[in-house]
Each structure stands twice: as C-alpha cells, then as structure tokens.
Amino acid sequence: MKILPEDIKKILSIDKALLFLSEKRVPIHRHTFWYLFGGLALFLIIIQFLTGMLLLVYYSPTPGGAYESIDYITTRATFGWFLRTIHHWSANLLIVVVLIHLASTFFMKAYRQPRQFTWISGVITLFILFGFCFTGSLLPWDTTAYFATQIGTEIPRSLPIIGNFLTHLLRGSDFIGEESLKRFSALHVSILPMMLIGFTVIHLILNQIHGTSVPVRTGDNYRTVPFYPSFLYRDLLSWTLAGILLVWICLIFPIIPGAKADPYSSAPVGIKPEWYFLPFYETLRLFPSTIFSLNGEMVVNMFVGLFGFVLVAVPFIDRKAIKGEVSRVPDLVGVILLCYFVISIILAYTT
C-alpha cells in the first residue's frame, strides 16, 4: 500500500495543528521583539536534549572512565569536539536567553492575572536549568570541575538544621568521589530532564490557554497577527540566526578538556564558577564572615532562598500590576538587581 503525503498529514493531524496555530493571535507593538526569546529558549532546549543524548553514547559516569570518555569524544570521535562544544555553548546561550525572557516578562508585567502560573512555571524552569548547569559541571571530571563542585557542594553546609544533610545528599560521602559523580550524572541525564520536560510543557500549555500578554503601558495601542504563519516565520528566523551564532562561537572557541581531576592535589589558584553563578559567588566573597553574631555564609544562603521565593511570588506581591496599573517600585527593584548582576560578574572577573 502506497502512503501519500496527504495520508501522512492526516495521521499527524498537521492540518489541525496549523489551524490551531493560525487561530492564536500575537500582539504587535513596540515591545513585540521580546516575545522572540521564549521561542529561542525552546530552540536551545531542543539542542541541549539532542546533543546530550548523542554525548551519552560515549560518556561513562565513573571516575575511571568519565575523563577518558570526554577525551575520546573531543579528540577521536568524528565531530565529537563539535558536538561537545555545541552542548557547552548552547547551555550558556540558553541561560542568557532565559534570563532575558524573564527580565522582559517582568518589566512588561506579563505575570499579571490570569498568567500568574505561567510566570511560576517559567521561574521553576529557570531553577531547573541552573540545576542542569551545576550538575553538568562535574561530569567532565577535570581539575576545575572537581574542585569547583567540591566548593559548591560545601556552601549549603552553613544552613541551619538541613545544611549537613544537603551537602551529604549531593556528594554521597564526605568528599566528591565516585558516588558524587553517579548522583550528579543521574540528576543531569535522568531526573532533571524529566522535570524540565514537564514544566516546559506546562509553560507552553498555559501560554496557549491565556495567550500572549500585552505590556501595561501599551494600552489598546496595538494590533494582532496570527501566530501561523506571520509570527512563526519570525520565530524561525530568530532560530536560524541563533543557530548561525552558535556555530560561529563553537568554531572560534572550541572546548578542550583540562587536566584530569586529582583529589589529592591542591585546588587551582583563582578558581571561579561559571559566569551565571558569579553574582552568588561574589556576594559570598564580599559579605562579612559574621554579621550580628550570625555566620555570613548562612545569611547569604538564606537571602538567596528568600529571593527565590519572592521571585516565584511576584505575581501575588505586585498589587498594582494585578489591577493593570504601572508599578514603579518593582521596576526600580528589577533595575537594581540587573545592575548588581552585571556589576558582580565584572567584579568577579577583574578582581
């Protein structure tokens, strides 16, 4: 029996999907450009999943095989270096895109009713991505990865009651070792991907149900276009440009394995986490060791936890946005936090 293209379209319900997308309307105004970053985040997440699955073909999550498998991917597997480099730089680009998407959503007040849970699912997705970045940093099992993770997993220890438990839960022992690598690998390739898929699907469904938000200041001064084909073409163009940029970065800055981790050696001088963790790192570095007889590291950890909670609860805190009014205080706080984020990264690299 011969299967025609029309039969494939019926089986996949392509016509119904395109009809649904054509009925969805996207607001067009002077801030429409920022809508593209949500689609870009989805594009980069797909790249992360595809490259991650291909890397798993060669990767061995054991202290005796992790570094060797990464070295084999980089130096011997066909286009392995390119695959690993794309996985690395697309992860960095994904964090940049999601942070821009979060900031634009915040300043456009897109979290106001009825999109509160769209915002919450997006923030949780960001937390999951940070979890990916942290767990993935140990997998190459090189010197920098080993000691950065040793330091990073030590930070929760300052928390009262649960600190020691969290540190031991992450490491599986007193120090980073085989059990730690197994746990980080399981989180990175199994547990976190399932969580990411779940919250990404929830985020997309909520976006389809409630539609695209319009900034408070825009009022009724905008028009709408169908998502398909009008806005979809813009999304595809942004995906193409992002893909070209990603390939260019990979060709100019390939990722090369460092020296294999040696637990008995000293930590490298001036070791720092990845750029997206630098604001937290710089805060810990600059904060007093004690404040009002309290451990400074514990205070910073608790403040970060409080900040995460407030970020999730923004739709319920910003009362003016709920009423559709301009709220300047949250905007001011957002600008201050953005400036602190950028300045702390610069300080971490220059001091």
PDB file of C-alpha atoms in Angstrom, residues 176-336:
ATOM      1  CA  ILE A 176      33.487  14.437  45.956  1.00  0.00           C
ATOM      2  CA  GLY A 177      34.047  10.911  44.650  1.00  0.00           C
ATOM      3  CA  GLU A 178      32.516   8.074  42.667  1.00  0.00           C
ATOM      4  CA  GLU A 179      29.160   8.299  44.438  1.00  0.00           C
ATOM      5  CA  SER A 180      29.023  12.050  43.760  1.00  0.00           C
ATOM      6  CA  LEU A 181      29.632  11.527  40.042  1.00  0.00           C
ATOM      7  CA  LYS A 182      26.887   8.890  39.896  1.00  0.00           C
ATOM      8  CA  ARG A 183      24.410  11.186  41.629  1.00  0.00           C
ATOM      9  CA  PHE A 184      25.266  14.218  39.503  1.00  0.00           C
ATOM     10  CA  SER A 185      25.056  12.107  36.363  1.00  0.00           C
ATOM     11  CA  ALA A 186      21.675  10.673  37.365  1.00  0.00           C
ATOM     12  CA  LEU A 187      20.350  14.165  38.090  1.00  0.00           C
ATOM     13  CA  HIS A 188      21.748  15.587  34.848  1.00  0.00           C
ATOM     14  CA  VAL A 189      20.648  12.900  32.400  1.00  0.00           C
ATOM     15  CA  SER A 190      17.501  11.499  34.024  1.00  0.00           C
ATOM     16  CA  ILE A 191      15.793  13.381  36.855  1.00  0.00           C
ATOM     17  CA  LEU A 192      16.271  17.000  35.715  1.00  0.00           C
ATOM     18  CA  PRO A 193      15.348  16.267  32.057  1.00  0.00           C
ATOM     19  CA  MET A 194      12.015  14.785  33.158  1.00  0.00           C
ATOM     20  CA  MET A 195      11.366  17.823  35.341  1.00  0.00           C
ATOM     21  CA  LEU A 196      12.353  20.190  32.526  1.00  0.00           C
ATOM     22  CA  ILE A 197      10.060  18.483  30.020  1.00  0.00           C
ATOM     23  CA  GLY A 198       7.182  18.582  32.500  1.00  0.00           C
ATOM     24  CA  PHE A 199       7.469  22.268  33.378  1.00  0.00           C
ATOM     25  CA  THR A 200       8.221  23.304  29.781  1.00  0.00           C
ATOM     26  CA  VAL A 201       5.058  21.541  28.603  1.00  0.00           C
ATOM     27  CA  ILE A 202       3.056  23.163  31.412  1.00  0.00           C
ATOM     28  CA  HIS A 203       4.502  26.567  30.490  1.00  0.00           C
ATOM     29  CA  LEU A 204       3.611  26.114  26.811  1.00  0.00           C
ATOM     30  CA  ILE A 205       0.084  24.891  27.586  1.00  0.00           C
ATOM     31  CA  LEU A 206      -0.572  27.848  29.909  1.00  0.00           C
ATOM     32  CA  ASN A 207       0.755  30.197  27.230  1.00  0.00           C
ATOM     33  CA  GLN A 208      -1.646  28.675  24.703  1.00  0.00           C
ATOM     34  CA  ILE A 209      -4.593  28.923  27.110  1.00  0.00           C
ATOM     35  CA  HIS A 210      -4.035  32.524  28.225  1.00  0.00           C
ATOM     36  CA  GLY A 211      -2.353  33.867  25.091  1.00  0.00           C
ATOM     37  CA  THR A 212       0.406  36.453  24.875  1.00  0.00           C
ATOM     38  CA  SER A 213       0.302  39.302  27.375  1.00  0.00           C
ATOM     39  CA  VAL A 214       0.388  42.971  26.388  1.00  0.00           C
ATOM     40  CA  PRO A 215       2.505  45.427  28.463  1.00  0.00           C
ATOM     41  CA  VAL A 216       0.547  47.658  30.824  1.00  0.00           C
ATOM     42  CA  ARG A 217       1.845  50.855  29.198  1.00  0.00           C
ATOM     43  CA  THR A 218       0.725  49.748  25.720  1.00  0.00           C
ATOM     44  CA  GLY A 219      -2.975  50.042  26.490  1.00  0.00           C
ATOM     45  CA  ASP A 220      -5.072  49.443  23.359  1.00  0.00           C
ATOM     46  CA  ASN A 221      -2.415  50.809  21.015  1.00  0.00           C
ATOM     47  CA  TYR A 222      -1.568  47.556  19.209  1.00  0.00           C
ATOM     48  CA  ARG A 223      -2.769  45.141  16.560  1.00  0.00           C
ATOM     49  CA  THR A 224      -2.632  41.329  16.387  1.00  0.00           C
ATOM     50  CA  VAL A 225      -1.394  38.842  13.798  1.00  0.00           C
ATOM     51  CA  PRO A 226      -1.909  35.062  13.613  1.00  0.00           C
ATOM     52  CA  PHE A 227       0.895  33.016  15.116  1.00  0.00           C
ATOM     53  CA  TYR A 228       0.933  30.903  11.943  1.00  0.00           C
ATOM     54  CA  PRO A 229       2.298  31.901   9.555  1.00  0.00           C
ATOM     55  CA  SER A 230       3.088  35.529  10.497  1.00  0.00           C
ATOM     56  CA  PHE A 231       4.844  35.203  13.861  1.00  0.00           C
ATOM     57  CA  LEU A 232       6.103  31.664  13.281  1.00  0.00           C
ATOM     58  CA  TYR A 233       8.283  32.976  10.439  1.00  0.00           C
ATOM     59  CA  ARG A 234       9.819  35.497  12.846  1.00  0.00           C
ATOM     60  CA  ASP A 235      10.490  32.695  15.313  1.00  0.00           C
ATOM     61  CA  LEU A 236      12.125  30.548  12.623  1.00  0.00           C
ATOM     62  CA  LEU A 237      14.275  33.497  11.525  1.00  0.00           C
ATOM     63  CA  SER A 238      15.443  34.064  15.112  1.00  0.00           C
ATOM     64  CA  TRP A 239      16.187  30.311  15.426  1.00  0.00           C
ATOM     65  CA  THR A 240      18.250  30.445  12.236  1.00  0.00           C
ATOM     66  CA  LEU A 241      20.250  33.461  13.412  1.00  0.00           C
ATOM     67  CA  ALA A 242      20.790  31.868  16.836  1.00  0.00           C
ATOM     68  CA  GLY A 243      21.979  28.666  15.142  1.00  0.00           C
ATOM     69  CA  ILE A 244      24.454  30.612  12.982  1.00  0.00           C
ATOM     70  CA  LEU A 245      25.739  32.498  16.043  1.00  0.00           C
ATOM     71  CA  LEU A 246      26.095  29.240  17.978  1.00  0.00           C
ATOM     72  CA  VAL A 247      28.073  27.530  15.201  1.00  0.00           C
ATOM     73  CA  TRP A 248      30.313  30.603  14.864  1.00  0.00           C
ATOM     74  CA  ILE A 249      31.056  30.611  18.614  1.00  0.00           C
ATOM     75  CA  CYS A 250      31.798  26.868  18.534  1.00  0.00           C
ATOM     76  CA  LEU A 251      34.273  27.255  15.673  1.00  0.00           C
ATOM     77  CA  ILE A 252      36.059  30.207  17.311  1.00  0.00           C
ATOM     78  CA  PHE A 253      36.021  28.888  20.910  1.00  0.00           C
ATOM     79  CA  PRO A 254      36.150  25.063  20.919  1.00  0.00           C
ATOM     80  CA  ILE A 255      36.010  23.356  24.315  1.00  0.00           C
ATOM     81  CA  ILE A 256      39.189  21.449  25.198  1.00  0.00           C
ATOM     82  CA  PRO A 257      39.430  19.087  28.224  1.00  0.00           C
ATOM     83  CA  GLY A 258      41.578  20.282  31.116  1.00  0.00           C
ATOM     84  CA  ALA A 259      43.820  18.090  33.250  1.00  0.00           C
ATOM     85  CA  LYS A 260      42.205  15.028  34.814  1.00  0.00           C
ATOM     86  CA  ALA A 261      40.957  15.534  38.356  1.00  0.00           C
ATOM     87  CA  ASP A 262      43.326  14.519  41.140  1.00  0.00           C
ATOM     88  CA  PRO A 263      41.546  14.521  44.533  1.00  0.00           C
ATOM     89  CA  TYR A 264      44.903  14.610  46.333  1.00  0.00           C
ATOM     90  CA  SER A 265      46.173  17.766  44.617  1.00  0.00           C
ATOM     91  CA  SER A 266      45.512  21.346  45.671  1.00  0.00           C
ATOM     92  CA  ALA A 267      42.706  23.408  44.189  1.00  0.00           C
ATOM     93  CA  PRO A 268      43.825  25.667  41.308  1.00  0.00           C
ATOM     94  CA  VAL A 269      44.541  29.268  42.290  1.00  0.00           C
ATOM     95  CA  GLY A 270      41.749  31.712  41.463  1.00  0.00           C
ATOM     96  CA  ILE A 271      39.182  29.031  40.657  1.00  0.00           C
ATOM     97  CA  LYS A 272      35.766  30.524  39.893  1.00  0.00           C
ATOM     98  CA  PRO A 273      32.345  29.119  38.981  1.00  0.00           C
ATOM     99  CA  GLU A 274      30.661  29.719  35.625  1.00  0.00           C
ATOM    100  CA  TRP A 275      29.567  33.297  34.916  1.00  0.00           C
ATOM    101  CA  TYR A 276      25.896  32.713  35.816  1.00  0.00           C
ATOM    102  CA  PHE A 277      26.882  31.714  39.364  1.00  0.00           C
ATOM    103  CA  LEU A 278      29.305  34.623  39.805  1.00  0.00           C
ATOM    104  CA  PRO A 279      26.783  37.042  41.434  1.00  0.00           C
ATOM    105  CA  PHE A 280      26.255  34.481  44.201  1.00  0.00           C
ATOM    106  CA  TYR A 281      29.998  33.786  44.404  1.00  0.00           C
ATOM    107  CA  GLU A 282      30.872  37.497  44.560  1.00  0.00           C
ATOM    108  CA  THR A 283      28.241  38.115  47.241  1.00  0.00           C
ATOM    109  CA  LEU A 284      29.752  35.348  49.375  1.00  0.00           C
ATOM    110  CA  ARG A 285      33.233  36.769  48.820  1.00  0.00           C
ATOM    111  CA  LEU A 286      32.350  40.357  49.723  1.00  0.00           C
ATOM    112  CA  PHE A 287      29.943  39.616  52.570  1.00  0.00           C
ATOM    113  CA  PRO A 288      31.376  39.775  56.137  1.00  0.00           C
ATOM    114  CA  SER A 289      32.230  36.420  57.691  1.00  0.00           C
ATOM    115  CA  THR A 290      29.928  37.275  60.609  1.00  0.00           C
ATOM    116  CA  ILE A 291      27.085  39.758  60.955  1.00  0.00           C
ATOM    117  CA  PHE A 292      25.286  40.265  64.255  1.00  0.00           C
ATOM    118  CA  SER A 293      26.930  37.047  65.518  1.00  0.00           C
ATOM    119  CA  LEU A 294      25.482  35.109  62.554  1.00  0.00           C
ATOM    120  CA  ASN A 295      27.519  33.174  60.026  1.00  0.00           C
ATOM    121  CA  GLY A 296      27.814  35.395  56.932  1.00  0.00           C
ATOM    122  CA  GLU A 297      27.620  32.478  54.512  1.00  0.00           C
ATOM    123  CA  MET A 298      24.428  31.273  56.197  1.00  0.00           C
ATOM    124  CA  VAL A 299      22.887  34.760  55.878  1.00  0.00           C
ATOM    125  CA  VAL A 300      23.706  34.881  52.147  1.00  0.00           C
ATOM    126  CA  ASN A 301      22.273  31.379  51.593  1.00  0.00           C
ATOM    127  CA  MET A 302      19.065  32.272  53.414  1.00  0.00           C
ATOM    128  CA  PHE A 303      18.808  35.539  51.470  1.00  0.00           C
ATOM    129  CA  VAL A 304      19.176  33.647  48.176  1.00  0.00           C
ATOM    130  CA  GLY A 305      16.443  31.247  49.265  1.00  0.00           C
ATOM    131  CA  LEU A 306      14.218  34.192  50.205  1.00  0.00           C
ATOM    132  CA  PHE A 307      14.956  35.846  46.855  1.00  0.00           C
ATOM    133  CA  GLY A 308      13.907  32.658  45.033  1.00  0.00           C
ATOM    134  CA  PHE A 309      10.661  32.554  46.985  1.00  0.00           C
ATOM    135  CA  VAL A 310       9.923  36.238  46.291  1.00  0.00           C
ATOM    136  CA  LEU A 311      10.688  35.731  42.585  1.00  0.00           C
ATOM    137  CA  VAL A 312       8.107  32.944  42.413  1.00  0.00           C
ATOM    138  CA  ALA A 313       5.567  35.046  44.356  1.00  0.00           C
ATOM    139  CA  VAL A 314       5.977  38.259  42.274  1.00  0.00           C
ATOM    140  CA  PRO A 315       2.515  37.963  40.619  1.00  0.00           C
ATOM    141  CA  PHE A 316       0.880  37.998  44.045  1.00  0.00           C
ATOM    142  CA  ILE A 317       3.104  40.737  45.521  1.00  0.00           C
ATOM    143  CA  ASP A 318       2.788  43.333  42.748  1.00  0.00           C
ATOM    144  CA  ARG A 319      -0.711  44.546  43.598  1.00  0.00           C
ATOM    145  CA  LYS A 320      -0.727  47.407  41.064  1.00  0.00           C
ATOM    146  CA  ALA A 321       0.072  45.080  38.183  1.00  0.00           C
ATOM    147  CA  ILE A 322      -2.862  42.904  39.217  1.00  0.00           C
ATOM    148  CA  LYS A 323      -5.097  45.959  38.670  1.00  0.00           C
ATOM    149  CA  GLY A 324      -3.447  46.686  35.323  1.00  0.00           C
ATOM    150  CA  GLU A 325      -1.635  49.767  36.640  1.00  0.00           C
ATOM    151  CA  VAL A 326       2.002  50.819  36.220  1.00  0.00           C
ATOM    152  CA  SER A 327       4.043  49.733  39.280  1.00  0.00           C
ATOM    153  CA  ARG A 328       7.280  51.700  39.555  1.00  0.00           C
ATOM    154  CA  VAL A 329       8.689  50.190  42.769  1.00  0.00           C
ATOM    155  CA  PRO A 330       9.041  46.648  41.318  1.00  0.00           C
ATOM    156  CA  ASP A 331      10.582  48.192  38.183  1.00  0.00           C
ATOM    157  CA  LEU A 332      13.149  50.037  40.297  1.00  0.00           C
ATOM    158  CA  VAL A 333      13.975  46.877  42.257  1.00  0.00           C
ATOM    159  CA  GLY A 334      14.322  44.975  38.971  1.00  0.00           C
ATOM    160  CA  VAL A 335      16.748  47.569  37.557  1.00  0.00           C
ATOM    161  CA  ILE A 336      18.841  47.487  40.754  1.00  0.00           C
TER     162      ILE A 336
END
